[in-house]
PDB file of C-alpha atoms in Angstrom:
ATOM      1  CA  LEU A  25      -0.139   0.286   0.081  1.00 84.00           C
ATOM      2  CA  SER A  26       2.837   2.614   0.871  1.00 88.00           C
ATOM      3  CA  ARG A  27       4.635   1.649  -2.760  1.00 90.00           C
ATOM      4  CA  GLN A  28       0.419   2.322  -4.365  1.00 91.00           C
ATOM      5  CA  LEU A  29       0.225   5.718  -2.471  1.00 88.00           C
ATOM      6  CA  ALA A  30       3.286   7.015  -3.771  1.00 91.00           C
ATOM      7  CA  GLU A  31       2.860   5.893  -6.812  1.00 90.00           C
ATOM      8  CA  GLN A  32      -0.786   7.430  -7.077  1.00 87.00           C
ATOM      9  CA  ARG A  33       0.864  10.676  -5.399  1.00 87.00           C
ATOM     10  CA  GLN A  34       3.647  11.371  -8.261  1.00 88.00           C
ATOM     11  CA  LEU A  35       0.250  10.937 -10.916  1.00 90.00           C
ATOM     12  CA  GLY A  36      -1.455  13.347  -9.291  1.00 87.00           C
ATOM     13  CA  GLN A  37      -4.363  10.601  -8.833  1.00 90.00           C
ATOM     14  CA  LEU A  38      -5.113  12.027  -5.294  1.00 88.00           C
ATOM     15  CA  ASP A  39      -8.547  10.421  -5.088  1.00 89.00           C
ATOM     16  CA  ALA A  40      -7.165   7.311  -5.374  1.00 92.00           C
ATOM     17  CA  ALA A  41      -3.973   8.283  -3.233  1.00 91.00           C
ATOM     18  CA  ARG A  42      -6.871   9.021  -0.301  1.00 90.00           C
ATOM     19  CA  GLN A  43      -8.718   6.049  -0.420  1.00 91.00           C
ATOM     20  CA  THR A  44      -5.057   4.508  -0.144  1.00 90.00           C
ATOM     21  CA  ALA A  45      -4.395   6.364   2.481  1.00 90.00           C
ATOM     22  CA  GLU A  46      -7.035   5.882   4.556  1.00 90.00           C
ATOM     23  CA  SER A  47      -6.301   1.747   3.846  1.00 90.00           C
ATOM     24  CA  LEU A  48      -3.549   2.418   5.432  1.00 91.00           C
ATOM     25  CA  LEU A  49      -3.946   4.117   8.825  1.00 86.00           C
ATOM     26  CA  LYS A  50      -6.150   1.376   9.903  1.00 88.00           C
ATOM     27  CA  LEU A  51      -3.196  -0.533   9.937  1.00 90.00           C
ATOM     28  CA  ASP A  52      -0.513   2.066  11.143  1.00 86.00           C
ATOM     29  CA  ARG A  53      -2.260   5.067  12.460  1.00 82.00           C
ATOM     30  CA  ASN A  54       1.187   7.017  12.590  1.00 83.00           C
ATOM     31  CA  ASP A  55       2.095   6.491   8.850  1.00 87.00           C
ATOM     32  CA  GLN A  56       3.018   9.726   7.504  1.00 89.00           C
ATOM     33  CA  ASN A  57       2.866   9.653   4.251  1.00 91.00           C
ATOM     34  CA  ALA A  58      -1.104   8.712   4.297  1.00 91.00           C
ATOM     35  CA  LEU A  59      -1.387  11.462   7.376  1.00 91.00           C
ATOM     36  CA  GLU A  60       0.079  13.936   4.871  1.00 92.00           C
ATOM     37  CA  VAL A  61      -2.864  12.609   1.995  1.00 94.00           C
ATOM     38  CA  LEU A  62      -5.922  13.230   4.308  1.00 95.00           C
ATOM     39  CA  THR A  63      -4.952  15.919   6.823  1.00 95.00           C
ATOM     40  CA  ALA A  64      -6.797  19.449   5.641  1.00 95.00           C
ATOM     41  CA  MET A  65      -5.485  21.194   8.773  1.00 96.00           C
ATOM     42  CA  ASP A  66      -3.299  20.331  11.817  1.00 96.00           C
ATOM     43  CA  LEU A  67      -4.043  21.186  15.088  1.00 97.00           C
ATOM     44  CA  MET A  68      -0.654  20.533  16.612  1.00 96.00           C
ATOM     45  CA  ASP A  69       0.560  23.919  16.614  1.00 95.00           C
ATOM     46  CA  LEU A  70       0.296  25.966  18.858  1.00 96.00           C
ATOM     47  CA  ASN A  71       2.337  29.115  18.187  1.00 94.00           C
ATOM     48  CA  ALA A  72       0.038  28.650  14.450  1.00 94.00           C
ATOM     49  CA  ALA A  73      -1.958  32.275  13.783  1.00 94.00           C
ATOM     50  CA  GLY A  74      -5.420  32.042  15.220  1.00 96.00           C
ATOM     51  CA  VAL A  75      -4.883  29.553  17.763  1.00 97.00           C
ATOM     52  CA  THR A  76      -6.310  31.026  21.886  1.00 97.00           C
ATOM     53  CA  ILE A  77      -4.657  29.020  24.745  1.00 97.00           C
ATOM     54  CA  ASN A  78      -6.600  29.542  27.654  1.00 96.00           C
ATOM     55  CA  GLU A  79      -4.548  28.265  30.796  1.00 93.00           C
ATOM     56  CA  THR A  80      -5.558  30.748  33.866  1.00 89.00           C
ATOM     57  CA  SER A  81      -6.312  28.437  36.355  1.00 87.00           C
ATOM     58  CA  THR A  82      -4.713  25.326  35.337  1.00 89.00           C
ATOM     59  CA  PRO A  83      -1.646  24.084  37.416  1.00 90.00           C
ATOM     60  CA  GLU A  84      -0.056  23.187  34.696  1.00 92.00           C
ATOM     61  CA  PRO A  85       0.771  24.895  31.072  1.00 95.00           C
ATOM     62  CA  VAL A  86      -0.442  23.540  27.839  1.00 97.00           C
ATOM     63  CA  ARG A  87       2.650  21.948  26.129  1.00 97.00           C
ATOM     64  CA  VAL A  88       3.033  18.942  24.060  1.00 97.00           C
ATOM     65  CA  GLU A  89       3.774  15.729  25.702  1.00 97.00           C
ATOM     66  CA  ARG A  90       4.213  12.195  24.372  1.00 97.00           C
ATOM     67  CA  PHE A  91       1.662   9.495  25.972  1.00 98.00           C
ATOM     68  CA  THR A  92       2.607   5.186  26.105  1.00 97.00           C
ATOM     69  CA  MET A  93       0.923   3.163  27.200  1.00 97.00           C
ATOM     70  CA  PRO A  94       2.772   0.661  29.240  1.00 97.00           C
ATOM     71  CA  HIS A  95       0.218  -2.136  28.097  1.00 95.00           C
ATOM     72  CA  ASN A  96       0.744  -2.334  24.283  1.00 95.00           C
ATOM     73  CA  GLY A  97       3.308   0.844  23.680  1.00 95.00           C
ATOM     74  CA  ASP A  98       1.049   2.619  21.756  1.00 94.00           C
ATOM     75  CA  TRP A  99       2.518   5.857  21.898  1.00 93.00           C
ATOM     76  CA  GLY A 100       0.875   9.413  20.960  1.00 94.00           C
ATOM     77  CA  ASP A 101       2.091  13.142  20.586  1.00 96.00           C
ATOM     78  CA  VAL A 102      -0.549  14.918  22.839  1.00 98.00           C
ATOM     79  CA  LEU A 103      -1.546  18.750  23.456  1.00 98.00           C
ATOM     80  CA  LEU A 104      -1.226  18.364  27.351  1.00 97.00           C
ATOM     81  CA  ILE A 105      -4.478  20.640  28.756  1.00 97.00           C
ATOM     82  CA  HIS A 106      -4.721  20.094  32.278  1.00 95.00           C
ATOM     83  CA  PRO A 107      -7.936  21.242  33.547  1.00 94.00           C
ATOM     84  CA  PRO A 108      -9.725  23.737  33.526  1.00 94.00           C
ATOM     85  CA  ALA A 109      -7.909  24.656  30.573  1.00 96.00           C
ATOM     86  CA  SER A 110      -8.419  25.463  26.650  1.00 97.00           C
ATOM     87  CA  VAL A 111      -7.151  25.335  23.318  1.00 98.00           C
ATOM     88  CA  SER A 112      -9.313  27.040  20.534  1.00 98.00           C
ATOM     89  CA  TYR A 113      -8.577  27.771  16.570  1.00 98.00           C
ATOM     90  CA  SER A 114     -10.343  30.073  14.784  1.00 97.00           C
ATOM     91  CA  LEU A 115      -9.838  28.284  11.375  1.00 96.00           C
ATOM     92  CA  THR A 116     -12.183  28.811   8.070  1.00 96.00           C
ATOM     93  CA  LEU A 117     -12.721  25.238   7.119  1.00 97.00           C
ATOM     94  CA  PRO A 118     -12.484  23.912   3.436  1.00 96.00           C
ATOM     95  CA  LEU A 119     -15.728  23.482   0.939  1.00 95.00           C
ATOM     96  CA  GLU A 120     -14.957  19.757   0.961  1.00 94.00           C
ATOM     97  CA  PRO A 121     -16.450  17.983   4.170  1.00 95.00           C
ATOM     98  CA  VAL A 122     -13.576  17.462   6.999  1.00 97.00           C
ATOM     99  CA  LYS A 123     -14.266  16.185  10.236  1.00 97.00           C
ATOM    100  CA  PHE A 124     -11.622  15.991  13.484  1.00 98.00           C
ATOM    101  CA  SER A 125     -10.107  13.262  14.672  1.00 97.00           C
ATOM    102  CA  ALA A 126      -7.820  12.383  17.583  1.00 97.00           C
ATOM    103  CA  ARG A 127      -7.516  10.261  20.385  1.00 97.00           C
ATOM    104  CA  VAL A 128      -7.711  11.449  24.411  1.00 98.00           C
ATOM    105  CA  ALA A 129      -6.125   9.630  27.223  1.00 98.00           C
ATOM    106  CA  LEU A 130      -4.869  10.412  30.808  1.00 96.00           C
ATOM    107  CA  ALA A 131      -0.882   9.887  31.364  1.00 96.00           C
ATOM    108  CA  PRO A 132      -0.224   7.065  32.306  1.00 96.00           C
ATOM    109  CA  GLU A 133       2.006   8.320  34.920  1.00 93.00           C
ATOM    110  CA  SER A 134      -1.104  10.068  36.399  1.00 91.00           C
ATOM    111  CA  TRP A 135      -3.306   6.832  37.183  1.00 91.00           C
ATOM    112  CA  SER A 136      -2.341   6.124  40.454  1.00 88.00           C
ATOM    113  CA  TRP A 137      -2.280  10.172  41.740  1.00 85.00           C
ATOM    114  CA  GLY A 138      -5.923   9.915  43.127  1.00 79.00           C
ATOM    115  CA  GLY A 139      -8.466  12.542  41.551  1.00 78.00           C
ATOM    116  CA  ASP A 140     -11.782  11.316  39.696  1.00 86.00           C
ATOM    117  CA  GLY A 141     -10.277  11.765  36.110  1.00 91.00           C
ATOM    118  CA  ALA A 142     -11.163  14.262  33.410  1.00 95.00           C
ATOM    119  CA  THR A 143     -14.029  15.349  30.737  1.00 96.00           C
ATOM    120  CA  PHE A 144     -12.745  16.037  27.520  1.00 97.00           C
ATOM    121  CA  ILE A 145     -15.150  18.768  25.342  1.00 98.00           C
ATOM    122  CA  LEU A 146     -14.610  19.777  21.260  1.00 98.00           C
ATOM    123  CA  GLN A 147     -16.789  22.686  21.370  1.00 98.00           C
ATOM    124  CA  VAL A 148     -17.574  24.471  17.755  1.00 98.00           C
ATOM    125  CA  LYS A 149     -18.801  28.138  17.890  1.00 97.00           C
ATOM    126  CA  THR A 150     -20.176  29.716  14.621  1.00 94.00           C
ATOM    127  CA  ASP A 151     -20.365  34.274  14.187  1.00 86.00           C
ATOM    128  CA  ASP A 152     -24.159  34.036  15.062  1.00 80.00           C
ATOM    129  CA  ASN A 153     -24.452  31.095  17.673  1.00 86.00           C
ATOM    130  CA  GLU A 154     -23.396  30.126  20.901  1.00 91.00           C
ATOM    131  CA  PRO A 155     -20.770  26.838  21.234  1.00 94.00           C
ATOM    132  CA  VAL A 156     -22.176  23.806  20.492  1.00 96.00           C
ATOM    133  CA  ASP A 157     -20.524  20.459  22.373  1.00 97.00           C
ATOM    134  CA  LEU A 158     -19.662  18.266  19.724  1.00 98.00           C
ATOM    135  CA  TYR A 159     -17.785  15.644  21.649  1.00 98.00           C
ATOM    136  CA  ARG A 160     -18.031  15.546  25.950  1.00 97.00           C
ATOM    137  CA  GLN A 161     -16.680  12.247  27.454  1.00 97.00           C
ATOM    138  CA  HIS A 162     -15.500  11.675  30.962  1.00 95.00           C
ATOM    139  CA  ILE A 163     -12.386   9.611  31.220  1.00 95.00           C
ATOM    140  CA  GLY A 164     -11.097   8.214  34.706  1.00 91.00           C
ATOM    141  CA  ASN A 165      -8.380   6.277  36.185  1.00 87.00           C
ATOM    142  CA  SER A 166     -10.426   2.747  36.385  1.00 91.00           C
ATOM    143  CA  LEU A 167      -8.297  -0.495  34.530  1.00 92.00           C
ATOM    144  CA  GLN A 168     -11.041   0.011  31.479  1.00 94.00           C
ATOM    145  CA  GLU A 169      -9.690   3.544  30.990  1.00 95.00           C
ATOM    146  CA  GLN A 170      -6.264   3.534  30.592  1.00 96.00           C
ATOM    147  CA  ASP A 171      -5.890   3.539  26.985  1.00 97.00           C
ATOM    148  CA  TRP A 172      -6.107   5.502  24.230  1.00 97.00           C
ATOM    149  CA  HIS A 173     -10.411   6.736  23.565  1.00 98.00           C
ATOM    150  CA  GLU A 174     -10.787   7.948  19.839  1.00 96.00           C
ATOM    151  CA  VAL A 175     -12.848  11.183  18.732  1.00 98.00           C
ATOM    152  CA  GLU A 176     -14.311  11.211  15.211  1.00 96.00           C
ATOM    153  CA  VAL A 177     -16.902  14.241  14.691  1.00 98.00           C
ATOM    154  CA  ALA A 178     -17.494  14.809  11.316  1.00 97.00           C
ATOM    155  CA  LEU A 179     -18.233  18.555  10.680  1.00 97.00           C
ATOM    156  CA  ALA A 180     -19.539  18.774   7.130  1.00 95.00           C
ATOM    157  CA  GLU A 181     -22.068  21.193   8.319  1.00 95.00           C
ATOM    158  CA  TYR A 182     -19.857  23.843   9.003  1.00 96.00           C
ATOM    159  CA  LYS A 183     -17.919  23.554   5.713  1.00 95.00           C
ATOM    160  CA  GLY A 184     -17.236  26.746   3.897  1.00 96.00           C
ATOM    161  CA  GLN A 185     -17.817  28.596   7.251  1.00 96.00           C
ATOM    162  CA  ASN A 186     -15.729  29.863   9.912  1.00 96.00           C
ATOM    163  CA  ILE A 187     -15.799  28.605  12.966  1.00 97.00           C
ATOM    164  CA  THR A 188     -13.672  29.179  16.194  1.00 97.00           C
ATOM    165  CA  LEU A 189     -13.185  24.964  17.492  1.00 98.00           C
ATOM    166  CA  SER A 190     -11.730  24.301  21.209  1.00 98.00           C
ATOM    167  CA  LEU A 191     -10.566  21.444  22.897  1.00 98.00           C
ATOM    168  CA  THR A 192     -11.498  21.735  26.609  1.00 97.00           C
ATOM    169  CA  THR A 193     -10.447  20.060  29.483  1.00 96.00           C
ATOM    170  CA  SER A 194     -12.258  20.606  32.939  1.00 95.00           C
ATOM    171  CA  ALA A 195     -12.295  18.483  36.242  1.00 90.00           C
ATOM    172  CA  GLY A 196     -14.257  15.247  36.728  1.00 81.00           C
ATOM    173  CA  PRO A 197     -17.823  15.635  38.661  1.00 79.00           C
ATOM    174  CA  ALA A 198     -15.785  16.067  41.941  1.00 77.00           C
ATOM    175  CA  GLY A 199     -13.884  19.033  40.775  1.00 79.00           C
ATOM    176  CA  ASP A 200     -10.862  17.386  42.106  1.00 74.00           C
ATOM    177  CA  GLY A 201      -7.818  18.007  39.094  1.00 77.00           C
ATOM    178  CA  ALA A 202      -5.332  15.740  40.976  1.00 73.00           C
ATOM    179  CA  GLY A 203      -3.459  13.830  38.531  1.00 76.00           C
ATOM    180  CA  ASP A 204      -5.450  15.497  34.944  1.00 89.00           C
ATOM    181  CA  TRP A 205      -2.985  14.936  32.917  1.00 94.00           C
ATOM    182  CA  ALA A 206      -5.071  14.921  30.239  1.00 96.00           C
ATOM    183  CA  GLY A 207      -3.745  14.820  26.459  1.00 98.00           C
ATOM    184  CA  TRP A 208      -5.498  15.504  23.214  1.00 98.00           C
ATOM    185  CA  GLU A 209      -2.913  13.025  20.459  1.00 97.00           C
ATOM    186  CA  THR A 210      -2.585  14.555  17.145  1.00 94.00           C
ATOM    187  CA  PRO A 211      -6.324  16.640  16.857  1.00 97.00           C
ATOM    188  CA  ARG A 212      -6.241  17.254  13.153  1.00 97.00           C
ATOM    189  CA  LEU A 213      -9.129  17.751  10.204  1.00 98.00           C
ATOM    190  CA  MET A 214      -9.313  15.681   8.047  1.00 96.00           C
ATOM    191  CA  TRP A 215     -11.142  14.970   4.310  1.00 95.00           C
ATOM    192  CA  ASP A 216     -13.825  13.085   5.485  1.00 94.00           C
ATOM    193  CA  LEU A 217     -13.820  10.283   2.385  1.00 90.00           C
ATOM    194  CA  ALA A 218     -17.059   8.889   3.995  1.00 85.00           C
ATOM    195  CA  ASP A 219     -19.351  12.211   3.019  1.00 75.00           C
ATOM    196  CA  ASP A 220     -21.615  11.810   0.239  1.00 66.00           C
ATOM    197  CA  ASP A 221     -20.455  15.587  -0.909  1.00 72.00           C
ATOM    198  CA  PHE A 222     -16.841  14.669  -0.723  1.00 66.00           C
ATOM    199  CA  GLU A 223     -15.381  15.320  -4.403  1.00 61.00           C
TER     200      GLU A 223
END
């Protein structure tokens, strides 16, 4: 598949390359060539234009870290957003449909630090409307939750619009921020090939 992708890119066969890249990512989610083909916008750069960081009350600054799951070695570079904090992006979405893609987790070294976990929230705001939650998930420190959690949200209804997309973490129901090393792994906007309007 890697060779096929390289050939399709060289020949300018963009649609076929995107399909091949999607198949490659199912085998290896860190395949850089496939990610390059399918990524519309990479959201990892905290210094990019249009990025706003709200970390006034958090005990840890927002930054890039690497989480590695001890049970299988599955690693990822994350935006560490310790509650309460958020990172917001002022974006103009392309006319072709895209989806938000990331994984979320608590840092493995923090699992034994106590606390009741963190709540991960993805919000979108258009110019004339109130923010809307697209994803909200609380992740605790129980054994069943000690892993990556996939986040994939279609943004087709916002295509071509100016939006503010916010990645927020808040403390758990008890309001306890202990050990809430919350990470959003490789957040990005990817071309949504499953959408009927994608051409």
